CSV table of C-alpha atoms and ligand atoms in Angstrom, one decimal:
chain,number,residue,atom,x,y,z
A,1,UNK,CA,-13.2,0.6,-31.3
A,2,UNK,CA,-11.7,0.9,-34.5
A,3,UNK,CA,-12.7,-2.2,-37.0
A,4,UNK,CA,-9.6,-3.9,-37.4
A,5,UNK,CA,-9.5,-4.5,-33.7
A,6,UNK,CA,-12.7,-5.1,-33.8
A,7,UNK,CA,-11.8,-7.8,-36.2
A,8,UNK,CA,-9.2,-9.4,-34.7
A,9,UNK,CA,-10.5,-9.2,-30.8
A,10,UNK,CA,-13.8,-11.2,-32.2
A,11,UNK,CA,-11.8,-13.3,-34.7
A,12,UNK,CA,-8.7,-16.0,-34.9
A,13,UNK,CA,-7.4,-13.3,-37.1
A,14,UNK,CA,-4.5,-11.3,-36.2
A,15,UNK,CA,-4.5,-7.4,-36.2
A,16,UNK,CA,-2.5,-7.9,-40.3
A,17,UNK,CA,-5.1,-10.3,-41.0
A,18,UNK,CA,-7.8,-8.1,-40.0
A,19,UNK,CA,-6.7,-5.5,-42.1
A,20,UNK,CA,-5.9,-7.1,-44.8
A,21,UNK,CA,-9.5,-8.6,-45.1
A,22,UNK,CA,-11.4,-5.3,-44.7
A,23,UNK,CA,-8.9,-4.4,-47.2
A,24,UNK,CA,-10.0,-6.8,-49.5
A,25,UNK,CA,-13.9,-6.1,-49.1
A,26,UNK,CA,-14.6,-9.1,-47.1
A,27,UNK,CA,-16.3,-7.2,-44.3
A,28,UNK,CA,-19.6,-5.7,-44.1
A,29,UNK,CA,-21.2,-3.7,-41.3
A,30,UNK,CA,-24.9,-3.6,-41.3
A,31,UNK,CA,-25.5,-5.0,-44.9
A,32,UNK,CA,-21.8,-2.0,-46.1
A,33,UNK,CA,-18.6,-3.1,-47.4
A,34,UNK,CA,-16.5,-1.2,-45.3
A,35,UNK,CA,-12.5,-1.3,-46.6
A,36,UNK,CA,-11.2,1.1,-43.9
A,37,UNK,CA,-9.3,-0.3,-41.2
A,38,UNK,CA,-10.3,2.8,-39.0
A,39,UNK,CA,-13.5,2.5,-39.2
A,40,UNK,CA,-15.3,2.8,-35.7
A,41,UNK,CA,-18.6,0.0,-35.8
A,42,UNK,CA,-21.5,0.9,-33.6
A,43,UNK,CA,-21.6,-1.3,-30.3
A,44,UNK,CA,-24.5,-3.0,-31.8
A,45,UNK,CA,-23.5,-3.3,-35.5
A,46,UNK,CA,-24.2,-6.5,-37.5
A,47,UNK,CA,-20.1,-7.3,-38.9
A,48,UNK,CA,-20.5,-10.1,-41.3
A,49,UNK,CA,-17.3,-11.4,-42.6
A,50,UNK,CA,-17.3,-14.1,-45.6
A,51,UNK,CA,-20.8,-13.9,-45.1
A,52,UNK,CA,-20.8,-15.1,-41.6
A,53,UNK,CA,-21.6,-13.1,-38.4
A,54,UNK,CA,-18.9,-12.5,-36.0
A,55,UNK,CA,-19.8,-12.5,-32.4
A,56,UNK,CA,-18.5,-9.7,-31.6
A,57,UNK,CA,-16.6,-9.8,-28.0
A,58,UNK,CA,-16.4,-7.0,-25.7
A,59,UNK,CA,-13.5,-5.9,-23.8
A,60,UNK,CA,-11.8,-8.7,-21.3
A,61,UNK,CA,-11.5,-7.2,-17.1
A,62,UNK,CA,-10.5,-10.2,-15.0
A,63,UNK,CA,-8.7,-10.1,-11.7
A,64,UNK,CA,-5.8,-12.9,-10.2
A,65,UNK,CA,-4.5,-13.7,-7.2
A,66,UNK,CA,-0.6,-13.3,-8.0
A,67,UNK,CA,1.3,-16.1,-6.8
A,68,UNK,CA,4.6,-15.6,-5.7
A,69,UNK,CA,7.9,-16.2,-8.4
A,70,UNK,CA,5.5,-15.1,-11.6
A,71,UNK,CA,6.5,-11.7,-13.2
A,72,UNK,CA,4.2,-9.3,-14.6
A,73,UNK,CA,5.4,-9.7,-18.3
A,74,UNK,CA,3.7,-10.9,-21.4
A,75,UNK,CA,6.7,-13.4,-21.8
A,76,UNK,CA,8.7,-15.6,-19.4
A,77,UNK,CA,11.8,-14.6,-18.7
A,78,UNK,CA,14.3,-15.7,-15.5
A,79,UNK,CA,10.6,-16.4,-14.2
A,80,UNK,CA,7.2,-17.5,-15.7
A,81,UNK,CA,5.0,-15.0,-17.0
A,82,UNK,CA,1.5,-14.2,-14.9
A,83,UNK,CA,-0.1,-15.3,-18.0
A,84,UNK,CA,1.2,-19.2,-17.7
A,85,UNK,CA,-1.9,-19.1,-15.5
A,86,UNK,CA,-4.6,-17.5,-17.5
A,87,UNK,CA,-6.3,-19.8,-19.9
A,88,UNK,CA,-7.9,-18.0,-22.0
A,89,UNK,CA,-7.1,-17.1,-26.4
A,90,UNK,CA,-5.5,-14.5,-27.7
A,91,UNK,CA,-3.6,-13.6,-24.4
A,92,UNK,CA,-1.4,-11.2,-26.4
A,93,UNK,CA,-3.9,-8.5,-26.5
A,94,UNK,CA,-3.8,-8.7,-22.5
A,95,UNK,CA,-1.6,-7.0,-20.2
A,96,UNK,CA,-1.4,-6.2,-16.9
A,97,UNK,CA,-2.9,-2.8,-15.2
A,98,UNK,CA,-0.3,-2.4,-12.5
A,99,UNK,CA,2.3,-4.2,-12.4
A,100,UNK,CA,3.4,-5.9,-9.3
A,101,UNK,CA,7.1,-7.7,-8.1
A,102,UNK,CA,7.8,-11.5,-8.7
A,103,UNK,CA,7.9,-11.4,-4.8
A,104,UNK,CA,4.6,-9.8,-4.2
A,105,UNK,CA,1.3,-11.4,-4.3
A,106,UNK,CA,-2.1,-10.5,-4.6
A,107,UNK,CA,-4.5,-8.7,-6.4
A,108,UNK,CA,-3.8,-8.2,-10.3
A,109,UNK,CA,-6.2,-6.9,-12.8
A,110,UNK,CA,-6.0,-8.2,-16.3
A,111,UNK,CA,-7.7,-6.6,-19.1
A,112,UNK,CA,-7.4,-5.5,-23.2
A,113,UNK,CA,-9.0,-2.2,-22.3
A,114,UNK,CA,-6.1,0.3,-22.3
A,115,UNK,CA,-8.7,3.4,-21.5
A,116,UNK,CA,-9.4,1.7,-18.5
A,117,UNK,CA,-6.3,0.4,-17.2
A,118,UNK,CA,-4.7,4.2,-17.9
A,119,UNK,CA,-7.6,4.6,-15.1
A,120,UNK,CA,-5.7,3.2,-13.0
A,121,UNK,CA,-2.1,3.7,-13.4
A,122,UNK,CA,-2.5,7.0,-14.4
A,123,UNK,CA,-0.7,9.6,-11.6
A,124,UNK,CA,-3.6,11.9,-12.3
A,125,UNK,CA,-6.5,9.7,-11.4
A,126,UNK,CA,-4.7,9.0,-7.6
A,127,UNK,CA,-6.1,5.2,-7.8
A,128,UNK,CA,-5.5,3.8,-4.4
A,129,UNK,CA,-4.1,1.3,-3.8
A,130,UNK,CA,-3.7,-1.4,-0.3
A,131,UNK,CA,-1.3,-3.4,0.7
A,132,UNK,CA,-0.8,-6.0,3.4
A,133,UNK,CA,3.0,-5.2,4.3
A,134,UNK,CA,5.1,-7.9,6.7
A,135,UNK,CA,8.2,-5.9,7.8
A,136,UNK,CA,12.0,-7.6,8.7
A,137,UNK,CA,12.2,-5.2,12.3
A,138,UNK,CA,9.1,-3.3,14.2
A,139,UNK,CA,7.6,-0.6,12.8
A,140,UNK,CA,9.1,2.8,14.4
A,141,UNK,CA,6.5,4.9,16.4
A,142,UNK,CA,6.4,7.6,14.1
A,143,UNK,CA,5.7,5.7,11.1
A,144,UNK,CA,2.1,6.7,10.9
A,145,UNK,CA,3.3,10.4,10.6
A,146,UNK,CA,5.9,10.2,8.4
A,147,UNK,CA,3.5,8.0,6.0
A,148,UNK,CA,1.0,10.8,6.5
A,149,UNK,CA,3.4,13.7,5.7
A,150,UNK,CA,4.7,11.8,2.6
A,151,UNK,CA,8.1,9.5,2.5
A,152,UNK,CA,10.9,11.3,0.5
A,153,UNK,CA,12.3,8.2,-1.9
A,154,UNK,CA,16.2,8.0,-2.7
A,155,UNK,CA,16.7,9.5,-6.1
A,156,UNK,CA,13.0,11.3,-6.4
A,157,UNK,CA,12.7,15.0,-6.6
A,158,UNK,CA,8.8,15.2,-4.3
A,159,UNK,CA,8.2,13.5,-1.6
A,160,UNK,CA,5.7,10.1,-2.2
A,161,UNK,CA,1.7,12.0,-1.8
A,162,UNK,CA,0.3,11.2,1.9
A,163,UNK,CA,0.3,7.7,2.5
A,164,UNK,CA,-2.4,6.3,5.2
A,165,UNK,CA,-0.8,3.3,7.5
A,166,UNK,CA,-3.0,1.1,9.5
A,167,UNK,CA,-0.7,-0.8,12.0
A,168,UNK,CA,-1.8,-4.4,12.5
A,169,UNK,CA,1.3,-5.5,14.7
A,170,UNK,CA,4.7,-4.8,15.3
A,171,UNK,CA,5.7,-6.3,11.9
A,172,UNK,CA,2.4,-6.5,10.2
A,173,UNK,CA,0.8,-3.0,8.8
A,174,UNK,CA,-1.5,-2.3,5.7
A,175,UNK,CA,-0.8,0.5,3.6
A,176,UNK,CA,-2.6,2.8,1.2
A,177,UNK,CA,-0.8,4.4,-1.6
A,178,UNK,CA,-1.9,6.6,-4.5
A,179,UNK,CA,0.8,6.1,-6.5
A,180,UNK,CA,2.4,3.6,-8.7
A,181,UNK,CA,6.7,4.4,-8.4
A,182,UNK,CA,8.5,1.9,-9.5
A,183,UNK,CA,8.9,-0.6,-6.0
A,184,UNK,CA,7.5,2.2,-4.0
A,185,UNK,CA,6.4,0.1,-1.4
A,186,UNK,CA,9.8,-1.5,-1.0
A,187,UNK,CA,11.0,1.6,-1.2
A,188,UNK,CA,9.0,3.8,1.2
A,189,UNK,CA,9.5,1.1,4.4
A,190,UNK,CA,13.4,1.4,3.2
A,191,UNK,CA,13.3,5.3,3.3
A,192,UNK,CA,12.2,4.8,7.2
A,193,UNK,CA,14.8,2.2,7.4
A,194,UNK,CA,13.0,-0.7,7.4
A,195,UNK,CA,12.5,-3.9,5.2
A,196,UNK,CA,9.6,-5.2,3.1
A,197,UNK,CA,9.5,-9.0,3.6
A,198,UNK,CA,5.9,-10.0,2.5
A,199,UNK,CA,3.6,-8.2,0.4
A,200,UNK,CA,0.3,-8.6,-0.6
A,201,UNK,CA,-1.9,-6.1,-2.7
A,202,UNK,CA,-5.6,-6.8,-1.3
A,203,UNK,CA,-7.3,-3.6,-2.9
A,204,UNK,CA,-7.0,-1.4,-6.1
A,205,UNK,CA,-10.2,1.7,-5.8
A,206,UNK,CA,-13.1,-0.1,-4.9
A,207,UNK,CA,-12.2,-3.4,-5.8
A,208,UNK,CA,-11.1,-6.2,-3.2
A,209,UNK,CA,-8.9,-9.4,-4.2
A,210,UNK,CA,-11.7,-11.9,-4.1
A,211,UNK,CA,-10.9,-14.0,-0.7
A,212,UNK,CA,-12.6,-17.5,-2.8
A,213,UNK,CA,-9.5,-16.8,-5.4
A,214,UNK,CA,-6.5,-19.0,-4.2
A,215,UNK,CA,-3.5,-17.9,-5.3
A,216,UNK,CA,-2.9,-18.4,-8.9
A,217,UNK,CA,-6.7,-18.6,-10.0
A,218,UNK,CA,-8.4,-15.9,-11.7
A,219,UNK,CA,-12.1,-14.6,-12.8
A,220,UNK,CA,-13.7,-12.2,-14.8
A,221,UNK,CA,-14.9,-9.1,-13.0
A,222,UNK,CA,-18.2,-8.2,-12.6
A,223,UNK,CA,-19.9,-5.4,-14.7
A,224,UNK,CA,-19.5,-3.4,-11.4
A,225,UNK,CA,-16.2,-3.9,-10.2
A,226,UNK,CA,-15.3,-3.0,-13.8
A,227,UNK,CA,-17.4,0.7,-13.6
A,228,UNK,CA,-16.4,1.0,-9.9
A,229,UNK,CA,-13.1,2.5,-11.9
A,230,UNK,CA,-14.0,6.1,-12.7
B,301,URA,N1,5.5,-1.8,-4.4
B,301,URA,C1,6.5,-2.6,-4.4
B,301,URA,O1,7.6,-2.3,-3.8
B,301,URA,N2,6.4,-3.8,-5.0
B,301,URA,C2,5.2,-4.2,-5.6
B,301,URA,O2,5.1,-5.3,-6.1
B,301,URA,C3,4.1,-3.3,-5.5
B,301,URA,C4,4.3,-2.1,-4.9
């Protein structure tokens, strides 16, 4: 990671701040002034600044339960943002690896890692995804088909990739997705001419919303759970 980030991930400093201190030759790394901003410190490198080591922190992965009526959004809006509930500093450099509806609840991950979290939004890495789905009417008989062949959405040029549906009840089903459309589940149960009117997101790859997590607490994730994202 580049030193002014570095800097002001470790730091009360802001990103300007940063800069304008390593500018200034108030930085060393392992015993060198280093004045440029792009720098890229060793993971173990001694950064002294003012002639006082900085604890350097690692990269932030923690995972919330989504209540319902918070948005995904760094600021509040209509609604509260998601991070109301995360107490924790500079929040700013967090955001929000899959974004999920003010109505839905459920599993969120959180991090300042952008390599990662492109892991798993990224089309190209086909991250599932599983949701617990209440519908409005009961589930048609051929929904497990249609799911499978892959759900054509209104204005979308390809059909949604294959989809796998688990049928729990009439009106309760969980659902696996690879994708990430914009309201796809919402979407997909509409294009079969049904309603959404609960979900929940339990899973993303191999990690599982952590059932001791009520709704609107949060923890980190463990050094596994974070690597279990390839
Ligand atoms: N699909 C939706 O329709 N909404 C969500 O919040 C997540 C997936």
């Amino acid at each position: 990671m580049r030193l002014d980030k570095t800097i002001c991930e470790s730091t009360t400093l802001t990103r300007s701040q940063a800069k304008k201190v390593i500018s200034q030759g108030r930085i060393t790394c392992d015993d060198k002034i280093i004045r440029s901003c792009a720098f890229k410190p060793r993971k173990d490198a001694v950064i002294v600044f003012d002639g006082k080591t900085i604890a350097i922190r690692g990269p932030r992965y923690m995972m919330l339960n989504k209540p319902e009526n918070f948005i995904c959004s760094n600021v509040d809006e209509q609604l509260p943002s998601l991070f109301n509930l995360v107490d924790v500093d500079k929040k700013e450099l967090l955001f929000i690896a899959g974004r999920l509806d003010a109505d839905t609840t459920g599993l969120t991950l959180i991090t300042d890692d952008g390599k990662w979290s492109h892991k798993i939004t990224s089309p190209r890495n086909k991250c599932i995804k599983r949701y617990r789905v209440g519908l409005d009417a009961p589930i048609c008989e051929d929904a497990v088909a249609l799911f499978k062949a892959g759900i054509q959405l209104k204005s979308e040029n390809q059909p949604c990739l294959p989809a796998e549906l688990n049928i729990l009840s009439s009106t309760e089903v969980i659902l696996s997705i690879s994708e990430g459309k914009y309201h796809q589940v919402k979407r997909m149960f509409g294009a079969i001419g049904n309603v959404v009117i609960e979900l929940h997101r339990e899973k993303i790859g191999d990690i599982e919303l952590d059932n001791t997590l009520a709704l609107g607490e949060w923890r980190y994730l463990t050094d596994k759970e974070v690597s279990s994202i390839k």
